[in-house]
mmCIF file of C-alpha atoms in Angstrom:
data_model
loop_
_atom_site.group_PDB
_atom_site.id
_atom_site.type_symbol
_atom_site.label_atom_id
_atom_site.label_comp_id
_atom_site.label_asym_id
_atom_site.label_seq_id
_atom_site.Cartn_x
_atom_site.Cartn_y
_atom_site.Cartn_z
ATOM 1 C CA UNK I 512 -8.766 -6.501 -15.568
ATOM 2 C CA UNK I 513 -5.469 -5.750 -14.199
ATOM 3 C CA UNK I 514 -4.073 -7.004 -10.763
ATOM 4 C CA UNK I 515 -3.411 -3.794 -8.705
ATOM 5 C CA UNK I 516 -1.706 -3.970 -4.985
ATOM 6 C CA UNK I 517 -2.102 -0.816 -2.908
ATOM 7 C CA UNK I 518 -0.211 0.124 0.145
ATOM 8 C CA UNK I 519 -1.820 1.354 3.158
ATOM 9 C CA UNK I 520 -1.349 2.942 5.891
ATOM 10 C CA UNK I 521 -1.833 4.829 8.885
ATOM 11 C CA UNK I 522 -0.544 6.287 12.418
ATOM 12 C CA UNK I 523 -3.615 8.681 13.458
ATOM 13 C CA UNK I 524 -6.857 8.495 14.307
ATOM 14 C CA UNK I 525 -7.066 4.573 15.562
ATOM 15 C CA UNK I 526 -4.839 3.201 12.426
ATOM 16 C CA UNK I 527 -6.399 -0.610 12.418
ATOM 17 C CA UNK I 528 -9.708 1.135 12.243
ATOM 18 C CA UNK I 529 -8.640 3.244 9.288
ATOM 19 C CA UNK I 530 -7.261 0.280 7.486
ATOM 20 C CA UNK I 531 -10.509 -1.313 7.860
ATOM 21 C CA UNK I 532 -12.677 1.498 6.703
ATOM 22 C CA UNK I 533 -10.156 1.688 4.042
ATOM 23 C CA UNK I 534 -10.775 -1.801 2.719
ATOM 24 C CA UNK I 535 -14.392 -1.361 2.838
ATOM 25 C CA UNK I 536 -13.643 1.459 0.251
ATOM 26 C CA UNK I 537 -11.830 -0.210 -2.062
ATOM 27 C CA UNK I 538 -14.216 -2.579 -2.036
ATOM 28 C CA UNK I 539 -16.990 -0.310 -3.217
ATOM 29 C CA UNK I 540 -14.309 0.915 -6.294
ATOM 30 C CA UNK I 541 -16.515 1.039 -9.271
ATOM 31 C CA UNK I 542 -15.355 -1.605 -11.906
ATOM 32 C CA UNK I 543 -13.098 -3.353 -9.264
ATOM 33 C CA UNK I 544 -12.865 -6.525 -7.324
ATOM 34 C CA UNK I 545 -11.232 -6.865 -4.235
ATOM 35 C CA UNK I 546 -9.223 -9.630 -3.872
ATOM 36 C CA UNK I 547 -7.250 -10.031 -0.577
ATOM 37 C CA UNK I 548 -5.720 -7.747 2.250
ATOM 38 C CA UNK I 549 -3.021 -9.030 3.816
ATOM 39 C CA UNK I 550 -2.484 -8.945 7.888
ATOM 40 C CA UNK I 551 -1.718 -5.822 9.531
ATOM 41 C CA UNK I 552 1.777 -5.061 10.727
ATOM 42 C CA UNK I 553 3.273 -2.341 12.860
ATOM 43 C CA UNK I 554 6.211 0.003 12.063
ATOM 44 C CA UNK I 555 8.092 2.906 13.261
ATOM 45 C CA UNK I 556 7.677 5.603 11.469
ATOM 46 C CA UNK I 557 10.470 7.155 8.886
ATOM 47 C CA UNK I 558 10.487 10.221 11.181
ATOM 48 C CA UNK I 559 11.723 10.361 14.762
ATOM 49 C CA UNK I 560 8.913 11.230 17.339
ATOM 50 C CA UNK I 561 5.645 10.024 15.466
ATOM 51 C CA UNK I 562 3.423 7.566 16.719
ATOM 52 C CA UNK I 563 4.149 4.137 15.242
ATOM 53 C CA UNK I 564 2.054 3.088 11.656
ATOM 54 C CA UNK I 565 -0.236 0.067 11.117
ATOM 55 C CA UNK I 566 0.542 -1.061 7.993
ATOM 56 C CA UNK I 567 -1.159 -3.273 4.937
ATOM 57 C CA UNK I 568 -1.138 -4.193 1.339
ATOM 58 C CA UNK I 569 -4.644 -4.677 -0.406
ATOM 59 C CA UNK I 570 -5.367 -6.529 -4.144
ATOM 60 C CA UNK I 571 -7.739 -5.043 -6.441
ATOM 61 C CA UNK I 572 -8.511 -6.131 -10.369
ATOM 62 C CA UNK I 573 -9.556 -3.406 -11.891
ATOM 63 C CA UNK I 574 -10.020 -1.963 -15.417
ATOM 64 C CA UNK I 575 -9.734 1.696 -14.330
ATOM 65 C CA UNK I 576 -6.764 3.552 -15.592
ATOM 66 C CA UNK I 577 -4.044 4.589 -13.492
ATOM 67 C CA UNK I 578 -5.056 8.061 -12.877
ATOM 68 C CA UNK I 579 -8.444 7.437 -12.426
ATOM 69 C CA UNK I 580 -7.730 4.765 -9.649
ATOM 70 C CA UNK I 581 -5.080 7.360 -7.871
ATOM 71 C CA UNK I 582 -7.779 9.880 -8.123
ATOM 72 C CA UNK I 583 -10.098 7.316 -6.183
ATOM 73 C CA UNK I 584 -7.971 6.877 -3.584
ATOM 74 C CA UNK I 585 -7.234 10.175 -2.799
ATOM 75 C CA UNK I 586 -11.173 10.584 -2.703
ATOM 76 C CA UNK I 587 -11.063 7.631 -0.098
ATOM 77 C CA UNK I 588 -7.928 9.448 2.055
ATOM 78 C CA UNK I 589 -9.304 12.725 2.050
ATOM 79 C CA UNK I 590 -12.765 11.553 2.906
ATOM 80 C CA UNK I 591 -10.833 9.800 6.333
ATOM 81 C CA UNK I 592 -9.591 12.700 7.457
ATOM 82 C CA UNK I 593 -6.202 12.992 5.565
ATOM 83 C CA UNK I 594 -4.316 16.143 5.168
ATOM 84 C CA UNK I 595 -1.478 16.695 3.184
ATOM 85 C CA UNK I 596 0.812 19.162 5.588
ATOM 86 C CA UNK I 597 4.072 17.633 5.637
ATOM 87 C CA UNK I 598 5.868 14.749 3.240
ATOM 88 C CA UNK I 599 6.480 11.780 5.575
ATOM 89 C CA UNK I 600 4.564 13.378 8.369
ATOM 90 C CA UNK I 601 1.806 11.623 10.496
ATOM 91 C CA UNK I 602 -1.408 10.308 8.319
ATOM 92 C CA UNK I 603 -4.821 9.092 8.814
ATOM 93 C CA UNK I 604 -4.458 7.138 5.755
ATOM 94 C CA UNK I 605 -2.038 6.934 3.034
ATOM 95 C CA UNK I 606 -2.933 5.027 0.078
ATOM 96 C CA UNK I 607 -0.350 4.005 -2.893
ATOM 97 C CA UNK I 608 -0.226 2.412 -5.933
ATOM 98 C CA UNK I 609 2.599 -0.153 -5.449
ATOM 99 C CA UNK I 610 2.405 -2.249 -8.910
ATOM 100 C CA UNK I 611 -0.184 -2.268 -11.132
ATOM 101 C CA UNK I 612 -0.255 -5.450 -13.461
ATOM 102 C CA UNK I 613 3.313 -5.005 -14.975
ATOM 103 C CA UNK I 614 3.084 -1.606 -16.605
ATOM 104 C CA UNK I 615 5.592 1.017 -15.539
ATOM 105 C CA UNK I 616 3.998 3.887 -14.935
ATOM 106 C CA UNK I 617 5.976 7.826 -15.281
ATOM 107 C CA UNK I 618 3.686 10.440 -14.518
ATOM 108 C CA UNK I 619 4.123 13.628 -12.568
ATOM 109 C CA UNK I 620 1.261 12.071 -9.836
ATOM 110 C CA UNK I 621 2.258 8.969 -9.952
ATOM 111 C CA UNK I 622 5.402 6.757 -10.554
ATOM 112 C CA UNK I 623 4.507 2.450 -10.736
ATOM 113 C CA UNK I 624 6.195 0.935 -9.410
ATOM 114 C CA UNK I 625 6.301 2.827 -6.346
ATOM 115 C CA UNK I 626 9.419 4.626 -5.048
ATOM 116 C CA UNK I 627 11.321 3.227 -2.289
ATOM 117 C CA UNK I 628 9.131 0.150 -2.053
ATOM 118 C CA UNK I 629 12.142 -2.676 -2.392
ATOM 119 C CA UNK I 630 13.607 -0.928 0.267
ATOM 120 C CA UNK I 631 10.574 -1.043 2.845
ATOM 121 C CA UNK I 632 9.740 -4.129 5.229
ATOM 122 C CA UNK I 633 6.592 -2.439 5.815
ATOM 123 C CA UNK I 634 5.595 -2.954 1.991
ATOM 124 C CA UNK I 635 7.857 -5.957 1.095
ATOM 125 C CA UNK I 636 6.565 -8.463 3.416
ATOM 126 C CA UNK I 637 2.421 -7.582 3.962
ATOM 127 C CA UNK I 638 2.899 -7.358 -0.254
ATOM 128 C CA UNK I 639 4.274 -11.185 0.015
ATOM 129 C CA UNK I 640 1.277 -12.624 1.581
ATOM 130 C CA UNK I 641 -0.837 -11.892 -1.870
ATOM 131 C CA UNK I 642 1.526 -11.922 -4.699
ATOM 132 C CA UNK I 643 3.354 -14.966 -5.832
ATOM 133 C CA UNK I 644 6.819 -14.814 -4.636
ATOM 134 C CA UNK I 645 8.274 -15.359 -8.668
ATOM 135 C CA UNK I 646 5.905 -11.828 -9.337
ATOM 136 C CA UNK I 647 8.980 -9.792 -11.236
ATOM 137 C CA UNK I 648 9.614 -6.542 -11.163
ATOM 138 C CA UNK I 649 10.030 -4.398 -14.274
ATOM 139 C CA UNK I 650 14.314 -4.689 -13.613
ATOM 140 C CA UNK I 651 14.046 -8.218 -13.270
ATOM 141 C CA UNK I 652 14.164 -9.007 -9.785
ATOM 142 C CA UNK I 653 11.613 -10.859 -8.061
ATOM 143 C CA UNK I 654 9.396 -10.258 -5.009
ATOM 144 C CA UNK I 655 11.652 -13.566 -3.249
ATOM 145 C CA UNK I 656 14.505 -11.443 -3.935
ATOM 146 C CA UNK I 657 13.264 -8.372 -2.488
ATOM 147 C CA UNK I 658 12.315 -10.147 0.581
ATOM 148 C CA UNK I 659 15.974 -11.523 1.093
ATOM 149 C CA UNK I 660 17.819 -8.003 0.953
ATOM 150 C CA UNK I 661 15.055 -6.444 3.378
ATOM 151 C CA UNK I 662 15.080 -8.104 6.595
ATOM 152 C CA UNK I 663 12.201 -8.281 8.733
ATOM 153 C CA UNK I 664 13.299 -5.967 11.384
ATOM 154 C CA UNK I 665 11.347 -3.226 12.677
ATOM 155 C CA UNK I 666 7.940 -4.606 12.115
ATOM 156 C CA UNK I 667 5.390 -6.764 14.423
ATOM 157 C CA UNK I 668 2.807 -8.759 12.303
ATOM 158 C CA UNK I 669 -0.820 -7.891 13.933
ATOM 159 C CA UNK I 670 -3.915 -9.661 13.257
ATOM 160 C CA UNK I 671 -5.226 -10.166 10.041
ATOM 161 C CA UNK I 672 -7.837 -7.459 8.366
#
């Protein structure tokens, strides 16, 4: 089993609620634990003029492959409603692969870890309430140092899943 932390996230369709049904889906993974969801925090969006997300990291062990867990969640999204219209654009659920165990991961569906996720409050800090803060990142740098160069600003920590 590998330890697997997915990002989610949503800003239509009562987001807390979709987060929750969400959880309850990775929960019924086949040959999967869940482990912990972290507390739900609020963000703006990365557009101007969308409705603000409720955000989330989940922990999974697993001993699917990659593709065959990305091909889950998509089931999971599309069966709450998402669409795929726009990149960025407003979501019923969004569900990513941030790190799984410590393989990098270069395929045309999916890139481990995930893009742009040092960079994202919204990731960094609901990501810090389940992984040890000494968890390293394929460069080197640890989750502790992600935390300091991303500031908590921007996000309001809601109540737990």
């Amino acid at each position: 089993m590998e330890r697997i932390y997915i990002g989610m996230g949503s800003n239509l369709a009562d987001p807390a609620e979709q987060l929750r049904s969400a959880v309850d889906a990775l929960g019924q993974l086949p040959d999967s634990a869940l482990v912990g969801v972290s507390a739900f925090y609020q963000s703006d969006s990365l557009l101007p003029g969308q409705p603000r997300y409720t955000n989330a990291v989940a922990a999974l062990d697993s001993t699917l492959a990659p593709l065959e867990l990305l091909d889950a969640l998509q089931a999971i999204e599309n069966g709450q409603g998402r669409e795929r219209l726009e990149r960025w654009g407003p979501r019923t659920l969004d569900l990513d692969i941030l790190l799984f165990g410590d393989r990098l991961i270069d395929e045309p569906r999916l890139k481990v870890p995930h893009y742009h996720m040092q960079e994202r409050a919204f990731v960094l800090y609901p990501l810090a309430e389940l992984a040890p803060e000494d968890l390293h990142l394929a460069d080197g740098r640890t989750l502790a140092d992600l935390l300091k160069a991303c500031p908590f600003v921007g996000l309001e920590r809601l109540a737990h899943a």
